mmCIF file of C-alpha atoms and ligand atoms in Angstrom:
data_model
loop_
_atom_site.group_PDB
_atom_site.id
_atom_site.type_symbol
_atom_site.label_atom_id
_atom_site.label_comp_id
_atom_site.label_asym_id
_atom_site.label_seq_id
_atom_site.Cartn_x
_atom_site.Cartn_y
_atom_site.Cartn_z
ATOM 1 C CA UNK A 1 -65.661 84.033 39.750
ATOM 2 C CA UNK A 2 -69.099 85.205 40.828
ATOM 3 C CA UNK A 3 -71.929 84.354 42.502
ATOM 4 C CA UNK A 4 -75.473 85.621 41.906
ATOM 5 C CA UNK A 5 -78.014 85.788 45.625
ATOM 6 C CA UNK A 6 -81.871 86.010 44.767
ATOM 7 C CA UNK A 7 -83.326 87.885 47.681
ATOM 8 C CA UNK A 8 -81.458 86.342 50.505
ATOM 9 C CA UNK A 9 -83.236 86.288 53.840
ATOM 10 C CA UNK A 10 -82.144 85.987 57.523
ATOM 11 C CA UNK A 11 -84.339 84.101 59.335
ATOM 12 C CA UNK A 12 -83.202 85.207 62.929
ATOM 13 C CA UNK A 13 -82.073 88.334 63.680
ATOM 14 C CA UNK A 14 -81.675 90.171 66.475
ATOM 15 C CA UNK A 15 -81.667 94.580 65.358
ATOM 16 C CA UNK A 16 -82.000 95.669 69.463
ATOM 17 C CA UNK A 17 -83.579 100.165 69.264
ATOM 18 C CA UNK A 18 -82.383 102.736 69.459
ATOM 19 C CA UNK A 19 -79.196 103.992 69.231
ATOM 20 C CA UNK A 20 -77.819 100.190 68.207
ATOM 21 C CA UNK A 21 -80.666 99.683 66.097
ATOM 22 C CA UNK A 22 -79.703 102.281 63.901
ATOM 23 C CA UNK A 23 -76.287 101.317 63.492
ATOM 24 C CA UNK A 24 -76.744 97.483 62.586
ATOM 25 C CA UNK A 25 -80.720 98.040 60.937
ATOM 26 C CA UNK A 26 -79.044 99.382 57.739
ATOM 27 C CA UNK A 27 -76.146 97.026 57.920
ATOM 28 C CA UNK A 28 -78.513 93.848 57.588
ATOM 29 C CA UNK A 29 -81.174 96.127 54.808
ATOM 30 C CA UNK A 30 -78.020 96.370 52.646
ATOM 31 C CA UNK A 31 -77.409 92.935 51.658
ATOM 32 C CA UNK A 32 -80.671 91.176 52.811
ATOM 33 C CA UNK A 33 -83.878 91.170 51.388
ATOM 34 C CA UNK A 34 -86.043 90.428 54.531
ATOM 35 C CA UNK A 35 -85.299 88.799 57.916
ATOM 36 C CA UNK A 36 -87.199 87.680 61.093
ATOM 37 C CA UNK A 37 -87.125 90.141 63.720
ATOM 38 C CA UNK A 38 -86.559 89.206 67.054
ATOM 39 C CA UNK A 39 -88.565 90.393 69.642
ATOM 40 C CA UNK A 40 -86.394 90.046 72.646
ATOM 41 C CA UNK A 41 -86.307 93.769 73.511
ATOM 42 C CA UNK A 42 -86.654 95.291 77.259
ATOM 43 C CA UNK A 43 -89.628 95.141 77.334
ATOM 44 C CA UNK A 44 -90.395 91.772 75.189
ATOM 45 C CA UNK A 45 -92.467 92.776 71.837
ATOM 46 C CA UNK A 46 -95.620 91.462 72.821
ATOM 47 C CA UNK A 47 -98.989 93.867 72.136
ATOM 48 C CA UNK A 48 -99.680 95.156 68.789
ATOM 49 C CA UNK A 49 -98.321 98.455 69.485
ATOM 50 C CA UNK A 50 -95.426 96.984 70.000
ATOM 51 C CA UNK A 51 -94.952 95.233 67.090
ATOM 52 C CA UNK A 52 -95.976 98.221 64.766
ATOM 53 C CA UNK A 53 -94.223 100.566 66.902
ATOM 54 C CA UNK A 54 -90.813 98.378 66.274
ATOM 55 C CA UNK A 55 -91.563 98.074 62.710
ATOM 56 C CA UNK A 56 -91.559 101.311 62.248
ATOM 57 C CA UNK A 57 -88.256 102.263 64.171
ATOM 58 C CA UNK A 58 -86.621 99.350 62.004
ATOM 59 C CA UNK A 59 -88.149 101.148 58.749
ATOM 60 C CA UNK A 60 -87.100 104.724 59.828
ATOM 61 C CA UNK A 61 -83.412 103.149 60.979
ATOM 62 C CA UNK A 62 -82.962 101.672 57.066
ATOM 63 C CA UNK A 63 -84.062 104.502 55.334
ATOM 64 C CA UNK A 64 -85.063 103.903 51.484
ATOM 65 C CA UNK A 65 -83.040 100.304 51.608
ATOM 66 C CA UNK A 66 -85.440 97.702 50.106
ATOM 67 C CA UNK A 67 -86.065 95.660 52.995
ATOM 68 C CA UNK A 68 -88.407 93.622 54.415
ATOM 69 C CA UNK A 69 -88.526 93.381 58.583
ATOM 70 C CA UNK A 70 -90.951 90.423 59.338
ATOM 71 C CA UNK A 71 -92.013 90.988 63.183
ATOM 72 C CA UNK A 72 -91.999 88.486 65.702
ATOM 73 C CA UNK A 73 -94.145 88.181 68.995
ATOM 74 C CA UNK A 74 -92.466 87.014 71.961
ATOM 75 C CA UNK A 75 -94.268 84.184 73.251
ATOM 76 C CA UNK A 76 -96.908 84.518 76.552
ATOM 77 C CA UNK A 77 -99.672 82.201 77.746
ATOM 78 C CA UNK A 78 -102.186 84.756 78.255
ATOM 79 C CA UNK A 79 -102.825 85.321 74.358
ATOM 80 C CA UNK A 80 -106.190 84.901 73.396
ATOM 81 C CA UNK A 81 -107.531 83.327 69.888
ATOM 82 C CA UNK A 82 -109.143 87.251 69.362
ATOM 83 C CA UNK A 83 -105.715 88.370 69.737
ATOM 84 C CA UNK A 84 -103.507 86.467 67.800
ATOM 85 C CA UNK A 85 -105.945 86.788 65.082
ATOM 86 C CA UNK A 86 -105.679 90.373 65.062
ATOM 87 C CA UNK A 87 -102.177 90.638 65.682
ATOM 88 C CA UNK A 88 -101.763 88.057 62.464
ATOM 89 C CA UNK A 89 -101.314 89.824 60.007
ATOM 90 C CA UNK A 90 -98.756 92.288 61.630
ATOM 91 C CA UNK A 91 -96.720 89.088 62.492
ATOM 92 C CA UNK A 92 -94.117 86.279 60.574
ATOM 93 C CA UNK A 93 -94.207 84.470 63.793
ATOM 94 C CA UNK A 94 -94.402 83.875 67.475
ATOM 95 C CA UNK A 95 -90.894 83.194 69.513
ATOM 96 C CA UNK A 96 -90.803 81.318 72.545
ATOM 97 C CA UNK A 97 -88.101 81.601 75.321
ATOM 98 C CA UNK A 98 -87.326 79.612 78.373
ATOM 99 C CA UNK A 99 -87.342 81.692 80.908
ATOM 100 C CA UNK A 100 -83.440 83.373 81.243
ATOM 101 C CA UNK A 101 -81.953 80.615 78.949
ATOM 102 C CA UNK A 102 -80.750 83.720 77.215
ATOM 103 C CA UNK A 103 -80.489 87.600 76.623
ATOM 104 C CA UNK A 104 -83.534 89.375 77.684
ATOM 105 C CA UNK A 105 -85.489 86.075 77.948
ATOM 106 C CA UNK A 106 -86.592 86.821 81.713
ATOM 107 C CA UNK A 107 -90.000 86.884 81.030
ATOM 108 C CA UNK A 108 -90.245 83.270 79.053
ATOM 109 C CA UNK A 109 -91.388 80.320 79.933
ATOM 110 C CA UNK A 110 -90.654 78.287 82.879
ATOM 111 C CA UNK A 111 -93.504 75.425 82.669
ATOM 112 C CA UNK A 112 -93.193 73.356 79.327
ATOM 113 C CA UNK A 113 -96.419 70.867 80.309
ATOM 114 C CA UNK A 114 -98.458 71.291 77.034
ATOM 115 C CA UNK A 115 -101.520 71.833 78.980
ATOM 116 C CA UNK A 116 -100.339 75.654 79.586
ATOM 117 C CA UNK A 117 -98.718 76.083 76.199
ATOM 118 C CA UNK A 118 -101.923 74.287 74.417
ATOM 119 C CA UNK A 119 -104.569 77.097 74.679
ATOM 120 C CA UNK A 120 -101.632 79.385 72.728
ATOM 121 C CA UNK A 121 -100.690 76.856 70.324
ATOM 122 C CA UNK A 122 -103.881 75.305 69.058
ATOM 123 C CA UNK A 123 -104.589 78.821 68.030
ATOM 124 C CA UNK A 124 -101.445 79.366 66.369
ATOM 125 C CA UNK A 125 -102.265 76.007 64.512
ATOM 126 C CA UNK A 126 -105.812 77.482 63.333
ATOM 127 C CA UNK A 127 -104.619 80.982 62.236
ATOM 128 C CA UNK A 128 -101.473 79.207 60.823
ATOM 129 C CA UNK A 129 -99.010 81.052 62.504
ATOM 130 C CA UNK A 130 -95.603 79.461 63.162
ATOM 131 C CA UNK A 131 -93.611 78.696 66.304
ATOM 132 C CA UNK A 132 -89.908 79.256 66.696
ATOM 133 C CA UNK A 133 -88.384 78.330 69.381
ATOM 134 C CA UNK A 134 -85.456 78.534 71.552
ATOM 135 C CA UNK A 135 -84.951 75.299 72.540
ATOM 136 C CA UNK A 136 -82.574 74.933 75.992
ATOM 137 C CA UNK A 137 -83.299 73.583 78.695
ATOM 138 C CA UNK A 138 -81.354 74.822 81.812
ATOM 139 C CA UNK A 139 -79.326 71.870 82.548
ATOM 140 C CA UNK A 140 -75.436 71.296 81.956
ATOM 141 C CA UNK A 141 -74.530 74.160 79.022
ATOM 142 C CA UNK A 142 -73.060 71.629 76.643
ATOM 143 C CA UNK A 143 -76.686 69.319 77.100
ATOM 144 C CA UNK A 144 -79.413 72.004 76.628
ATOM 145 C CA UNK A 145 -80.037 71.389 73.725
ATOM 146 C CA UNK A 146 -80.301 67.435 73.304
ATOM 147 C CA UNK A 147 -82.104 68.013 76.790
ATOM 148 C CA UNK A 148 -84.841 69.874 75.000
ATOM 149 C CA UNK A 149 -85.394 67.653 72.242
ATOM 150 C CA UNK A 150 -88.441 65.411 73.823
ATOM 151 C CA UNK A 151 -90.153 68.801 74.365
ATOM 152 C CA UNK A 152 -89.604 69.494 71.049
ATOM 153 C CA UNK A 153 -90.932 65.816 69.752
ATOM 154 C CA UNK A 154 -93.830 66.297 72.143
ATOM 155 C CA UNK A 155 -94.981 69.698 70.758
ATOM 156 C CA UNK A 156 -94.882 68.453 66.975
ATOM 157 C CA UNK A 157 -96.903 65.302 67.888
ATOM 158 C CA UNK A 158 -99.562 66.999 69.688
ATOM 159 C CA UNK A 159 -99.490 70.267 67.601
ATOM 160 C CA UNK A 160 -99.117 68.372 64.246
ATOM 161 C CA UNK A 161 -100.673 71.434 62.073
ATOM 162 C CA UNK A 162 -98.022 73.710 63.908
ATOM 163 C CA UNK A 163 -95.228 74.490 62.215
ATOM 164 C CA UNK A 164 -92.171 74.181 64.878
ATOM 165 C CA UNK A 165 -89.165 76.108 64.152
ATOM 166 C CA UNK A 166 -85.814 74.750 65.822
ATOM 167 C CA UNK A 167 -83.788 78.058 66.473
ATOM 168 C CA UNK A 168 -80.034 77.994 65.953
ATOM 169 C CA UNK A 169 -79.749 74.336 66.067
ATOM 170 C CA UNK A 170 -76.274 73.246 67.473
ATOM 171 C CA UNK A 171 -76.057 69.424 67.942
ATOM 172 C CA UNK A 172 -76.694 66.514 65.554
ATOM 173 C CA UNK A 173 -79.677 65.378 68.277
ATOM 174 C CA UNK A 174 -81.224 67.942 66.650
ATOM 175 C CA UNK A 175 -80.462 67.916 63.084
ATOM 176 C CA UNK A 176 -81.796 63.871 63.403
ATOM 177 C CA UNK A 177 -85.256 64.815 64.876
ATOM 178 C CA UNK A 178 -85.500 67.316 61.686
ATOM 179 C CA UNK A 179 -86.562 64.512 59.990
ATOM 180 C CA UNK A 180 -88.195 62.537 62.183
ATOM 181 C CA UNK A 181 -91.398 64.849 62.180
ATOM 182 C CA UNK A 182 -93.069 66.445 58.842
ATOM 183 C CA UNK A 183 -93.797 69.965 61.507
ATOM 184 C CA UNK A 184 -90.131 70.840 62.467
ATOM 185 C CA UNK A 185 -87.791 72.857 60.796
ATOM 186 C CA UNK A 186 -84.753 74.718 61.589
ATOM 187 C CA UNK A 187 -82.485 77.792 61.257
ATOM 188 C CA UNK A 188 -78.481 77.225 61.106
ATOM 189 C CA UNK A 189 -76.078 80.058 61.957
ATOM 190 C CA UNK A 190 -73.384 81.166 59.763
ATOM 191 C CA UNK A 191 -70.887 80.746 63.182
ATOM 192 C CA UNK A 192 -72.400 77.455 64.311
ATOM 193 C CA UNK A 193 -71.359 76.077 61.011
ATOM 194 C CA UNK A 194 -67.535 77.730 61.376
ATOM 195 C CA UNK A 195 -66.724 76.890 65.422
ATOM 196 C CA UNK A 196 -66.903 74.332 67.633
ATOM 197 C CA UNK A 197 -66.334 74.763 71.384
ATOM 198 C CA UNK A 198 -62.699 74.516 70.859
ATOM 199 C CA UNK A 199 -62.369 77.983 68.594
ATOM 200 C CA UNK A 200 -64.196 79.794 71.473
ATOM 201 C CA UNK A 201 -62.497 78.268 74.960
ATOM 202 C CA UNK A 202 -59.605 76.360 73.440
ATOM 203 C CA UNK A 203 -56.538 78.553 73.614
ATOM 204 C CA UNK A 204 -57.504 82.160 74.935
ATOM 205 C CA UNK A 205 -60.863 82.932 75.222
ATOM 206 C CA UNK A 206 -62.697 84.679 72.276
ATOM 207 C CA UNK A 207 -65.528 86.568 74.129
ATOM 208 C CA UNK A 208 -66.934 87.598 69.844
ATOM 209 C CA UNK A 209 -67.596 83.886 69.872
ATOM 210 C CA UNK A 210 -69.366 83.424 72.398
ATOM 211 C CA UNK A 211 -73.295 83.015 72.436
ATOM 212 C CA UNK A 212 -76.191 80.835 72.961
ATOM 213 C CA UNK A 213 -76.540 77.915 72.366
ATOM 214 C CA UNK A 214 -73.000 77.619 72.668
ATOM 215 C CA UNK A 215 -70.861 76.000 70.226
ATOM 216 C CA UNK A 216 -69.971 71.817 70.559
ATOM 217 C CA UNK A 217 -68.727 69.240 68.825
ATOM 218 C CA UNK A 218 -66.607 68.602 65.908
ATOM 219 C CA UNK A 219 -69.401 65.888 65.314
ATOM 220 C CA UNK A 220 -72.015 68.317 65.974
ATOM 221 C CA UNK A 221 -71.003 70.959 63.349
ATOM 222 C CA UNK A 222 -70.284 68.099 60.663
ATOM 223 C CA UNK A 223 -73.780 67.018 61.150
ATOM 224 C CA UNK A 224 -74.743 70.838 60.752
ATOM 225 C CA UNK A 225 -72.603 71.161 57.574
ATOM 226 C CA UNK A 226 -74.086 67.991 56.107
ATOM 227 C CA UNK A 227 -77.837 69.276 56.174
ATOM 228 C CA UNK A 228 -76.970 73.392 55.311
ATOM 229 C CA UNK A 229 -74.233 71.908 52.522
ATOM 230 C CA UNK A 230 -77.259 69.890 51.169
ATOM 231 C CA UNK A 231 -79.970 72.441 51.182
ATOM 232 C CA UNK A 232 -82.208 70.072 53.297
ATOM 233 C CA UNK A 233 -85.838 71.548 52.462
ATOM 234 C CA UNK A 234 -86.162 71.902 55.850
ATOM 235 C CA UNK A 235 -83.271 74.185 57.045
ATOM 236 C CA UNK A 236 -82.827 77.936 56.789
ATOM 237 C CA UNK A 237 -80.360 80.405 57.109
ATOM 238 C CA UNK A 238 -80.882 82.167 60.225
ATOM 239 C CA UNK A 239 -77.577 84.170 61.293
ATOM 240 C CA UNK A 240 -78.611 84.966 65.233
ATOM 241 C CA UNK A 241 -76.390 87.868 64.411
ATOM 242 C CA UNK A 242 -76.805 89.101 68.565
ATOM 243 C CA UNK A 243 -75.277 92.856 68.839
ATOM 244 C CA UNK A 244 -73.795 93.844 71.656
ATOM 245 C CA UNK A 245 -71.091 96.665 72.310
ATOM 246 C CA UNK A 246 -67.674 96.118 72.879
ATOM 247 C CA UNK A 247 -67.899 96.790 76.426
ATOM 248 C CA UNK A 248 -70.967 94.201 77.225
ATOM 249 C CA UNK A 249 -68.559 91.561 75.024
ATOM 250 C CA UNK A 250 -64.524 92.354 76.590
ATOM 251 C CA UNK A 251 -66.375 91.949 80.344
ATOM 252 C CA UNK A 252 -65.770 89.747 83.557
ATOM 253 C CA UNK A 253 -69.584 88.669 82.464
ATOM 254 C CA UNK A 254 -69.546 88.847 78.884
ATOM 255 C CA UNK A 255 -72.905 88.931 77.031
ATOM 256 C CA UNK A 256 -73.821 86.286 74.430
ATOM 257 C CA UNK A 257 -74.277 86.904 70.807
ATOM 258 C CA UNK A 258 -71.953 86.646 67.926
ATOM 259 C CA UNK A 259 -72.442 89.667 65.596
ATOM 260 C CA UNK A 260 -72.510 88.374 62.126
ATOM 261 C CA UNK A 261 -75.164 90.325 60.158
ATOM 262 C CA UNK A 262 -72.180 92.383 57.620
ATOM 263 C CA UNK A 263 -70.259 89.584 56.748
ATOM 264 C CA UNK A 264 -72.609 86.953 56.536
ATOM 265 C CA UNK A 265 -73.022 86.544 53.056
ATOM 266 C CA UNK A 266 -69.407 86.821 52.193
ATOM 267 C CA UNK A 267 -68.576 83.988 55.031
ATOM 268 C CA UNK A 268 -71.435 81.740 53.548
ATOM 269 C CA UNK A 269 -69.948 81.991 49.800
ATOM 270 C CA UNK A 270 -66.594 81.095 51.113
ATOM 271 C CA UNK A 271 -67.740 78.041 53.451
ATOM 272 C CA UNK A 272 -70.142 76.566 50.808
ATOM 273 C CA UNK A 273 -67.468 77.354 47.969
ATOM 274 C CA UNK A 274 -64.999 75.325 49.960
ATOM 275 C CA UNK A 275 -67.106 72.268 50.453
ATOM 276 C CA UNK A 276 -68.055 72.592 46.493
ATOM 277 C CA UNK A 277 -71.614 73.130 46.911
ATOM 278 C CA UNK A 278 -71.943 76.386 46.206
ATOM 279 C CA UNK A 279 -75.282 75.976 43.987
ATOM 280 C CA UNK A 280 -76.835 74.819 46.880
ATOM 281 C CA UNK A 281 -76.321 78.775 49.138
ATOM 282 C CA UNK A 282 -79.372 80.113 47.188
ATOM 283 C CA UNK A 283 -81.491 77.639 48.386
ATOM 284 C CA UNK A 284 -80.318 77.813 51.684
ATOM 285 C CA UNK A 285 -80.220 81.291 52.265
ATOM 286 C CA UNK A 286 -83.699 82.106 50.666
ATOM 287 C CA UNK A 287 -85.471 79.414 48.559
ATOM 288 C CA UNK A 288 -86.073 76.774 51.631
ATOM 289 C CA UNK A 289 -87.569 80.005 54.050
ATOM 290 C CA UNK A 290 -89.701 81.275 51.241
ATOM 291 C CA UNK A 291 -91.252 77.492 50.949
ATOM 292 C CA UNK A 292 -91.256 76.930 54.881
ATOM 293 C CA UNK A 293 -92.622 80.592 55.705
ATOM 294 C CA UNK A 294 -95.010 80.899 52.308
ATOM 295 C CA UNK A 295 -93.191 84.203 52.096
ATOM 296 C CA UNK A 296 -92.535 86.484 48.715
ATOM 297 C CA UNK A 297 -89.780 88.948 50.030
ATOM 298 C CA UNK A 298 -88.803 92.036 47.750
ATOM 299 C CA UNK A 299 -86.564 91.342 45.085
ATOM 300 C CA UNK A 300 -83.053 91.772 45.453
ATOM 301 C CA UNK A 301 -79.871 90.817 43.836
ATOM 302 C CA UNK A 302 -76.489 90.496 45.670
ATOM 303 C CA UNK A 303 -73.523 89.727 43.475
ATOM 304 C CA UNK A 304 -70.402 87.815 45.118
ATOM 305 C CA UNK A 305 -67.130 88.087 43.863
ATOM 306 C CA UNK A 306 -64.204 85.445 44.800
ATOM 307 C CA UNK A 307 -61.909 88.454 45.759
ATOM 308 C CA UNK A 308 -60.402 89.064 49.556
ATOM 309 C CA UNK A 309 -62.882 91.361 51.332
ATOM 310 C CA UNK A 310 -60.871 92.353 54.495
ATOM 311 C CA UNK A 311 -63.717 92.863 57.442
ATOM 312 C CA UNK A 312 -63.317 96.075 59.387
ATOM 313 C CA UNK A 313 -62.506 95.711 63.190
ATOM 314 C CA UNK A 314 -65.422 96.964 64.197
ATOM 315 C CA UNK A 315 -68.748 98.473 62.884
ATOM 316 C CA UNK A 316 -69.363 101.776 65.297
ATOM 317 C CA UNK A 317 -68.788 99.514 68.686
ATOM 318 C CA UNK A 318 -69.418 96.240 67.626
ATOM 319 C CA UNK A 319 -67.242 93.909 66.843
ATOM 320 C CA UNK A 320 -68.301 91.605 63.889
ATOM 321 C CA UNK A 321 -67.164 87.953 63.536
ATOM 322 C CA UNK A 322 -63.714 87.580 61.327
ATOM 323 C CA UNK A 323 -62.864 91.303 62.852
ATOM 324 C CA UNK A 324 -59.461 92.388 60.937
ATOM 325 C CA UNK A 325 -59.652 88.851 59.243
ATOM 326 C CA UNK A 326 -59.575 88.153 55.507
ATOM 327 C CA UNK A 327 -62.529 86.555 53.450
ATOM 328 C CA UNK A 328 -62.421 85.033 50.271
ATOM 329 C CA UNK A 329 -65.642 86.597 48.798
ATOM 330 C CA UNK A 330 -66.690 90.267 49.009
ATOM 331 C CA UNK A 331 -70.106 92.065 47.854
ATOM 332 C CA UNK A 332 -69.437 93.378 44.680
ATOM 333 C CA UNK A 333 -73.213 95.099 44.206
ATOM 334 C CA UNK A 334 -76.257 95.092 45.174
ATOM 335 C CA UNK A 335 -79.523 95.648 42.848
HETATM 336 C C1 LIG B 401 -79.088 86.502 71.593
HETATM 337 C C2 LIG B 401 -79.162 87.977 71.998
HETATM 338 O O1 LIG B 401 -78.130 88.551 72.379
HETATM 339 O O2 LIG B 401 -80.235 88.560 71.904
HETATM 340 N N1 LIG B 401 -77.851 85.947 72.069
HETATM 341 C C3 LIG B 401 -77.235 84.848 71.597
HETATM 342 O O3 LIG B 401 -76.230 84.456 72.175
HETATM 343 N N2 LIG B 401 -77.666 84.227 70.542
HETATM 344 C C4 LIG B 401 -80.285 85.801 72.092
HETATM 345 C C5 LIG B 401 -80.486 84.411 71.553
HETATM 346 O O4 LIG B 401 -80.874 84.239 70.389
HETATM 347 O O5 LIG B 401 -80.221 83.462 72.276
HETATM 348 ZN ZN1 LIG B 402 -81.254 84.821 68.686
#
């Protein structure tokens, strides 16, 4: 059996510089056809410099791979309308953190009244630049999410020309306010739609599973699986693949991030061949970002076959998701 990707795309992904960069950078270019950089580096990707500066390392890390890296501001008050308007074109996007909800996130935002945020946002509405978000609050770890759902419902009323991207959505709360407002969309993990809570704390702890938002419910990822299964128009792939090296990971304080970016594809043909909807992965993993991000990445062609792809323990120092485990589909070729 195989299975034929058109230019799959990763809406959230996290490449790091330097020397990690260049190990994982190539790893993504090989089987994707563009994906959303994050811009959570030390310091946060915020001037134009920046952004073209990072583009660049991310081109010169992949080589000749065809491979589109579509840059990402990290979110700050102070932006002007002059600014964003130059930086526009540079830019998929602008990502906003709460301040410390997560890796590198330090320097996000701590005051969520849309008076502060508005200046920022009504300008992103004019130029037509879109918002995603990562949306925790800093309450109880298993709550951040739901918590942050009224800020989400208040930023798509007022900003109703904005379009709101929910990050890594973990809970049913939030798949139900998908639809709820015509402005919010929202990218879906490869792990978040594998784990619950239980596979990560439930017998010994599995620090490679770990990450932000954590994993819940059983309910939670059933309500995930419903709306990525179906190809909602509104969800995305977006694997949060989060490198970190083995040491930052097998730690007393052990960083968050699942690494996912190699095996991705393989672990999506299996999952959405097992639930029998596997004509529904090519809209899920490209077709539904190209309409929600009016995006035309390069053209690429990844053919799946249903044959055991065994993933290696570890790529350099990282250690991927499914490490030593066995996957029903492998990458047969890439055109
Ligand atoms: C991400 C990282 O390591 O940069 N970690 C994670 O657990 N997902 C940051 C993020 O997206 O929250
Ligand atoms: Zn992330």
């Amino acid at each position: 059996m195989k299975l034929v990707l058109k230019s799959p795309l990763d809406m959230h992904l996290h490449l790091r510089d330097a020397d990690m960069l260049k190990i994982v950078a190539p790893l993504s270019a090989e089987s994707f056809s563009a994906a959303i950089i994050m811009p959570n580096l030390i310091p946060p990707v915020s001037t134009k410099e920046a952004v073209q500066g990072y583009r660049k390392r991310i081109k010169e890390a992949i080589g000749g791979e065809k491979f589109e890296p579509l840059m990402t501001l990290f979110f700050r008050t102070e932006y002007d309308y002059e600014f964003l308007e130059e930086i526009k074109e540079d830019i998929a996007a602008i990502k906003l953190y709460p301040a410390g909800i997560t890796t590198n996130s330090e320097e996000g935002i701590d005051n969520f009244s849309l008076d502060a945020l508005a200046p920022v946002l009504e300008s992103m509405s004019e130029l037509g630049i879109p918002l995603c978000v990562h949306g925790e609050t800093n309450g109880f770890v298993m709550d951040r999410e739901a918590e942050f759902i009224p800020i989400y419902e208040r930023l798509a009323k007022r900003f109703k020309n904005l379009k709101i991207i929910m990050e890594h959505i973990t809970t049913k709360d939030a798949v139900e306010a998908l639809d709820r407002y015509e402005n919010l969309y929202a990218t879906i993990t490869l792990h978040h739609l594998y784990i619950t809570l239980d596979d990560v704390a439930g017998g010994l702890l599995k620090p490679h599973l770990f990450c932000k938002p954590i994993a819940k419910r059983p309910e939670d990822r059933m309500a995930l699986r419903r709306v990525a299964f179906s190809a909602h128009p509104k969800v995305m792939f977006g694997s949060d693949s989060a490198p970190h090296p083995r040491e930052k990971k097998e730690a007393p304080g052990c960083a968050a991030g699942v690494f996912t970016a190699p095996i991705a594809l393989q672990a999506l043909a299996q999952i959405f061949h097992e639930a029998g909807v596997l004509e529904n992965l090519q809209k899920f993993v490209s077709d539904n970002a190209q309409n929600i991000y009016k995006i035309k990445p390069p053209e690429k062609e990844v053919v799946l076959l249903y044959e055991d792809f065994e993933v290696p323990q570890s790529y350099s120092d990282v250690v991927p998701m499914f490490a030593g485990e066995k996957l029903k589909w492998r990458i047969e070729s890439v055109l």
